[in-house]
Amino acid sequence: MPPLTSPTPTSQCLAHLRRLIFPSSSTAPSPFRQVQIRGKKKSAKGPHTVNVRLLDDIKGYGRKGSIIPIAPGRMRNIYYPQRKAEYVTASQMRTLNQKDLVIERDFNFGVEQPVVSPPSTIDPEVKPVDVRMKLLTPKRTRELIEDLVPQEMVFYKTPILAAPEPEAPSPATEPLGNSINAIGGQVPMPVQQRAPEPKNLITKIFGSVSTADMVDTIKAVLAEDEEAARVVLSPGDIVLDEKVDEERGVEADRLKALGEWKVEIRLKGVEPVRRMVSLRAQEMDL
């Protein structure tokens, strides 16, 4: 049996220091002691979106009848209670997947797109030119028309040839009382008849000459002058100074027969300008 030895002063001092440093523990922790640290427990989360069918048009999501993914909370708290959408079951999704249906949200539905104007190509240093036409006064307009428009405007049209009239029968004869021939009989003498009075023949034409045609002719003449080119005329400013008669080929706003016809160019606030419109037969190549 080995002899008992008493602790040395050095070992007693080290033990005393350990108790002062670690008062709650009889022994100091070992530097090689492993400390267990618990990790954060992962909580089970549900799906981020659910597939629903819209029962109404929803701005920023899609049109009625569309199937889109949506947040479960929004569906549960807003759209489902308000009857704006319904859940799509798994069996319905399998059927839709077979049809290759694209399931996605339409972010631009019902959203007004900002109008982006194209970049301006106008040089800011160049001042725009005022191109507004200065209208002429009625008095000046009348002076230009009176000076530039000829007294007669001629239009050439193809006439409608009338069928030839049948020949007149030979003059009738009547017996004369007191006319005796050589053998004592009566001799019939021709009765003189008046010649038929000449008729005022009206030659119709193919088509017509309307007041719009007259305005075009007047504008063509005025266009040769820089100031007169600004004259504003419409078919309503041309009035036929003739009585409307379809037999003569005169209608309210057009002529349908050869001849010379009077027209008036009426301007507001001034006397009308009177001109002659002549419709002549166009020569036909035989």
Coordinates of C-alpha atoms in Angstrom, one line a residue:
M1 CA 0.0 0.0 0.0
P2 CA 1.5 3.2 -1.1
P3 CA 1.9 5.9 1.5
L4 CA -0.6 8.7 1.5
T5 CA 0.7 12.0 0.4
S6 CA -0.7 15.3 1.3
P7 CA -1.6 17.8 -1.5
T8 CA 1.2 20.2 -2.4
P9 CA 0.7 23.9 -1.9
T10 CA 0.7 24.4 -5.7
S11 CA -2.3 22.1 -6.3
Q12 CA -4.2 23.7 -3.5
C13 CA -3.7 27.1 -5.0
L14 CA -5.0 25.9 -8.5
A15 CA -8.1 24.4 -6.9
H16 CA -8.8 27.5 -5.1
L17 CA -8.6 29.6 -8.3
R18 CA -11.0 27.3 -10.1
R19 CA -13.6 27.7 -7.4
L20 CA -13.2 31.5 -7.5
I21 CA -13.6 31.6 -11.3
F22 CA -16.4 29.0 -11.6
P23 CA -18.4 29.3 -8.3
S24 CA -21.4 27.3 -9.6
S25 CA -19.5 24.4 -10.9
S26 CA -17.1 22.1 -9.0
T27 CA -15.0 21.6 -12.1
A28 CA -14.0 23.9 -15.0
P29 CA -15.3 23.2 -18.4
S30 CA -13.1 21.3 -20.7
P31 CA -11.9 23.1 -23.8
F32 CA -12.8 20.0 -25.7
R33 CA -16.4 19.8 -24.5
Q34 CA -19.0 19.9 -27.3
V35 CA -21.9 22.2 -26.9
Q36 CA -25.2 21.2 -28.6
I37 CA -27.0 24.1 -30.4
R38 CA -30.5 23.5 -31.6
G39 CA -31.4 24.7 -35.1
K40 CA -34.5 26.7 -36.0
K41 CA -37.4 24.4 -36.5
K42 CA -38.8 24.6 -40.0
S43 CA -42.5 25.3 -40.0
A44 CA -44.6 23.6 -42.6
K45 CA -45.9 26.1 -45.2
G46 CA -48.8 25.7 -47.5
P47 CA -48.9 26.4 -51.3
H48 CA -48.0 30.0 -52.3
T49 CA -50.9 30.2 -54.8
V50 CA -54.1 28.4 -55.7
N51 CA -55.7 28.1 -59.1
V52 CA -59.2 29.8 -59.3
R53 CA -61.7 30.5 -62.1
L54 CA -62.8 34.2 -62.2
L55 CA -66.5 34.8 -62.1
D56 CA -66.2 38.4 -63.0
D57 CA -63.8 40.8 -64.8
I58 CA -61.1 41.8 -62.3
K59 CA -58.7 44.7 -63.2
G60 CA -55.1 43.6 -63.2
Y61 CA -56.0 39.8 -63.0
G62 CA -58.0 38.7 -66.0
R63 CA -61.3 38.4 -67.8
K64 CA -64.4 36.5 -66.6
G65 CA -63.9 32.7 -67.1
S66 CA -60.1 32.9 -67.0
I67 CA -58.2 30.5 -64.7
I68 CA -55.3 32.2 -62.9
P69 CA -53.1 31.5 -59.9
I70 CA -53.8 33.7 -56.9
A71 CA -52.7 34.1 -53.3
P72 CA -54.7 31.9 -51.0
G73 CA -55.4 34.7 -48.5
R74 CA -56.8 37.0 -51.2
M75 CA -59.0 34.2 -52.5
R76 CA -60.2 33.2 -49.0
N77 CA -60.8 36.7 -47.6
I78 CA -61.9 38.8 -50.7
Y79 CA -62.8 37.1 -53.9
Y80 CA -64.5 33.9 -52.7
P81 CA -66.8 35.7 -50.2
Q82 CA -67.7 38.3 -52.8
R83 CA -68.4 35.6 -55.4
K84 CA -65.8 36.9 -57.8
A85 CA -63.9 33.6 -58.2
E86 CA -64.3 29.9 -57.4
Y87 CA -61.8 27.2 -56.6
V88 CA -60.6 24.8 -59.4
T89 CA -60.5 21.2 -58.2
A90 CA -57.6 18.8 -58.9
S91 CA -59.6 16.8 -61.3
Q92 CA -60.6 19.9 -63.2
M93 CA -56.9 20.9 -63.3
R94 CA -55.9 17.6 -64.8
T95 CA -58.5 18.1 -67.5
L96 CA -57.2 21.6 -68.2
N97 CA -53.6 20.4 -68.3
Q98 CA -54.6 17.9 -71.1
K99 CA -55.8 20.9 -73.1
D100 CA -52.5 22.7 -72.8
L101 CA -54.3 25.7 -71.2
V102 CA -52.0 28.5 -70.2
I103 CA -52.7 29.5 -66.6
E104 CA -51.4 32.9 -65.8
R105 CA -52.5 36.3 -64.5
D106 CA -53.0 39.1 -67.0
F107 CA -51.4 42.1 -65.3
N108 CA -52.5 44.5 -68.1
F109 CA -56.2 43.6 -68.2
G110 CA -58.3 46.7 -67.6
V111 CA -55.2 48.9 -67.0
E112 CA -55.0 52.0 -69.1
Q113 CA -51.7 52.0 -70.9
P114 CA -49.9 55.4 -70.9
V115 CA -49.7 57.0 -74.3
V116 CA -46.1 57.5 -75.3
S117 CA -45.8 60.2 -77.9
P118 CA -43.1 59.8 -80.5
P119 CA -40.0 61.9 -80.1
S120 CA -40.3 65.2 -81.8
T121 CA -38.2 65.8 -84.8
I122 CA -38.8 69.5 -85.0
D123 CA -35.8 71.7 -84.4
P124 CA -36.7 73.9 -81.4
E125 CA -34.8 76.7 -83.0
V126 CA -37.0 76.7 -86.1
K127 CA -40.2 78.7 -85.6
P128 CA -43.3 77.1 -87.0
V129 CA -44.8 78.8 -90.1
D130 CA -48.5 79.9 -89.9
V131 CA -50.0 78.0 -92.8
R132 CA -53.6 79.1 -92.1
M133 CA -55.2 80.4 -95.2
K134 CA -56.6 83.9 -95.0
L135 CA -60.1 83.9 -96.5
L136 CA -61.1 86.5 -99.0
T137 CA -64.0 88.9 -98.5
P138 CA -67.1 88.3 -100.6
K139 CA -66.5 91.6 -102.4
R140 CA -62.9 90.6 -103.4
T141 CA -64.1 87.1 -104.3
R142 CA -66.7 88.6 -106.7
E143 CA -64.1 90.8 -108.3
L144 CA -61.8 87.9 -109.0
I145 CA -64.6 85.7 -110.4
E146 CA -65.8 88.6 -112.6
D147 CA -62.3 89.3 -113.9
L148 CA -61.0 85.8 -114.4
V149 CA -64.0 83.5 -115.2
P150 CA -65.0 83.7 -118.9
Q151 CA -68.5 84.8 -119.9
E152 CA -69.2 81.4 -121.4
M153 CA -68.3 78.0 -120.0
V154 CA -68.4 75.3 -122.7
F155 CA -69.0 71.6 -122.1
Y156 CA -68.9 69.0 -124.8
K157 CA -71.2 66.0 -124.4
T158 CA -72.4 63.1 -126.5
P159 CA -75.9 63.7 -127.8
I160 CA -78.7 61.1 -127.8
L161 CA -79.7 60.7 -131.4
A162 CA -83.5 60.7 -131.8
A163 CA -85.3 58.2 -134.1
P164 CA -86.3 59.6 -137.5
E165 CA -89.9 60.7 -137.7
P166 CA -92.2 58.9 -140.2
E167 CA -92.9 60.6 -143.6
A168 CA -96.0 62.8 -143.8
P169 CA -98.8 61.4 -146.0
S170 CA -99.4 62.9 -149.4
P171 CA -101.8 65.9 -149.6
A172 CA -105.5 64.9 -149.7
T173 CA -107.7 65.9 -152.6
E174 CA -111.3 67.1 -152.6
P175 CA -113.7 67.6 -155.5
L176 CA -114.5 71.1 -156.6
G177 CA -118.0 72.0 -157.7
N178 CA -118.0 74.2 -161.0
S179 CA -114.8 72.6 -162.5
I180 CA -115.8 70.7 -165.7
N181 CA -113.5 68.9 -168.0
A182 CA -113.7 68.3 -171.6
I183 CA -116.4 65.6 -171.3
G184 CA -118.5 67.5 -168.8
G185 CA -117.3 65.7 -165.7
Q186 CA -115.9 67.2 -162.5
V187 CA -112.2 67.4 -162.1
P188 CA -110.7 66.8 -158.6
M189 CA -108.4 69.6 -157.5
P190 CA -105.7 69.3 -154.8
V191 CA -106.4 71.1 -151.5
Q192 CA -103.6 73.2 -150.3
Q193 CA -102.5 72.5 -146.7
R194 CA -100.4 74.6 -144.3
A195 CA -96.8 73.4 -143.8
P196 CA -96.2 72.1 -140.3
E197 CA -94.6 74.6 -137.9
P198 CA -91.0 73.8 -137.0
K199 CA -90.7 72.3 -133.6
N200 CA -88.2 73.5 -131.0
L201 CA -86.1 70.3 -130.9
I202 CA -84.5 69.4 -127.6
T203 CA -81.4 67.2 -127.9
K204 CA -80.7 65.2 -124.8
I205 CA -77.2 64.1 -123.9
F206 CA -75.6 61.1 -122.2
G207 CA -75.0 62.0 -118.6
S208 CA -75.3 65.5 -117.4
V209 CA -73.5 68.7 -116.4
S210 CA -74.1 69.4 -112.7
T211 CA -73.3 72.4 -110.6
A212 CA -70.4 70.5 -109.1
D213 CA -68.9 70.2 -112.7
M214 CA -69.3 74.0 -113.1
V215 CA -67.5 74.6 -109.7
D216 CA -64.6 72.4 -110.8
T217 CA -64.3 74.3 -114.1
I218 CA -64.3 77.7 -112.2
K219 CA -61.8 76.5 -109.7
A220 CA -59.5 75.3 -112.5
V221 CA -59.5 78.8 -114.0
L222 CA -59.0 80.5 -110.6
A223 CA -56.2 78.2 -109.6
E224 CA -53.9 79.9 -112.2
D225 CA -53.9 83.1 -110.1
E226 CA -52.2 83.0 -106.7
E227 CA -54.8 85.2 -104.9
A228 CA -57.8 83.7 -106.8
A229 CA -56.7 80.2 -105.8
R230 CA -58.0 81.0 -102.3
V231 CA -61.6 81.5 -103.4
V232 CA -63.9 79.1 -101.7
L233 CA -66.9 77.9 -103.8
S234 CA -69.3 75.0 -103.4
P235 CA -72.0 73.5 -105.7
G236 CA -74.6 75.2 -103.6
D237 CA -73.3 78.6 -104.8
I238 CA -74.2 77.9 -108.4
V239 CA -77.9 78.4 -109.3
L240 CA -79.5 77.6 -112.7
D241 CA -81.3 80.7 -113.9
E242 CA -83.7 78.5 -115.8
K243 CA -87.1 77.1 -115.0
V244 CA -87.0 73.4 -114.0
D245 CA -88.3 71.4 -116.8
E246 CA -87.4 67.8 -117.3
E247 CA -88.7 67.8 -120.9
R248 CA -86.2 70.5 -121.7
G249 CA -83.4 68.7 -119.8
V250 CA -83.3 71.2 -116.9
E251 CA -83.2 69.9 -113.3
A252 CA -82.6 71.7 -110.1
D253 CA -78.8 71.2 -110.1
R254 CA -77.9 69.8 -113.5
L255 CA -78.5 70.1 -117.2
K256 CA -79.3 67.2 -119.6
A257 CA -79.7 68.7 -123.0
L258 CA -77.7 70.7 -125.5
G259 CA -78.1 74.4 -125.6
E260 CA -77.1 77.6 -123.8
W261 CA -78.2 78.0 -120.2
K262 CA -77.9 80.9 -117.8
V263 CA -76.4 80.4 -114.4
E264 CA -75.7 82.6 -111.4
I265 CA -72.7 82.4 -109.0
R266 CA -74.2 83.7 -105.7
L267 CA -72.0 85.0 -103.0
K268 CA -73.2 86.2 -99.6
G269 CA -73.6 89.9 -99.3
V270 CA -72.9 90.9 -102.9
E271 CA -74.6 90.8 -106.3
P272 CA -74.4 87.4 -108.1
V273 CA -72.1 86.9 -111.0
R274 CA -74.0 85.8 -114.2
R275 CA -72.5 83.5 -116.7
M276 CA -73.6 81.3 -119.7
V277 CA -73.1 77.6 -119.7
S278 CA -73.0 76.1 -123.2
L279 CA -73.5 72.4 -123.9
R280 CA -72.3 71.4 -127.3
A281 CA -72.4 68.1 -129.2
Q282 CA -69.2 66.2 -129.1
E283 CA -68.1 65.0 -132.5
M284 CA -68.3 61.2 -132.8
D285 CA -65.9 59.2 -134.9
L286 CA -67.7 57.1 -137.5

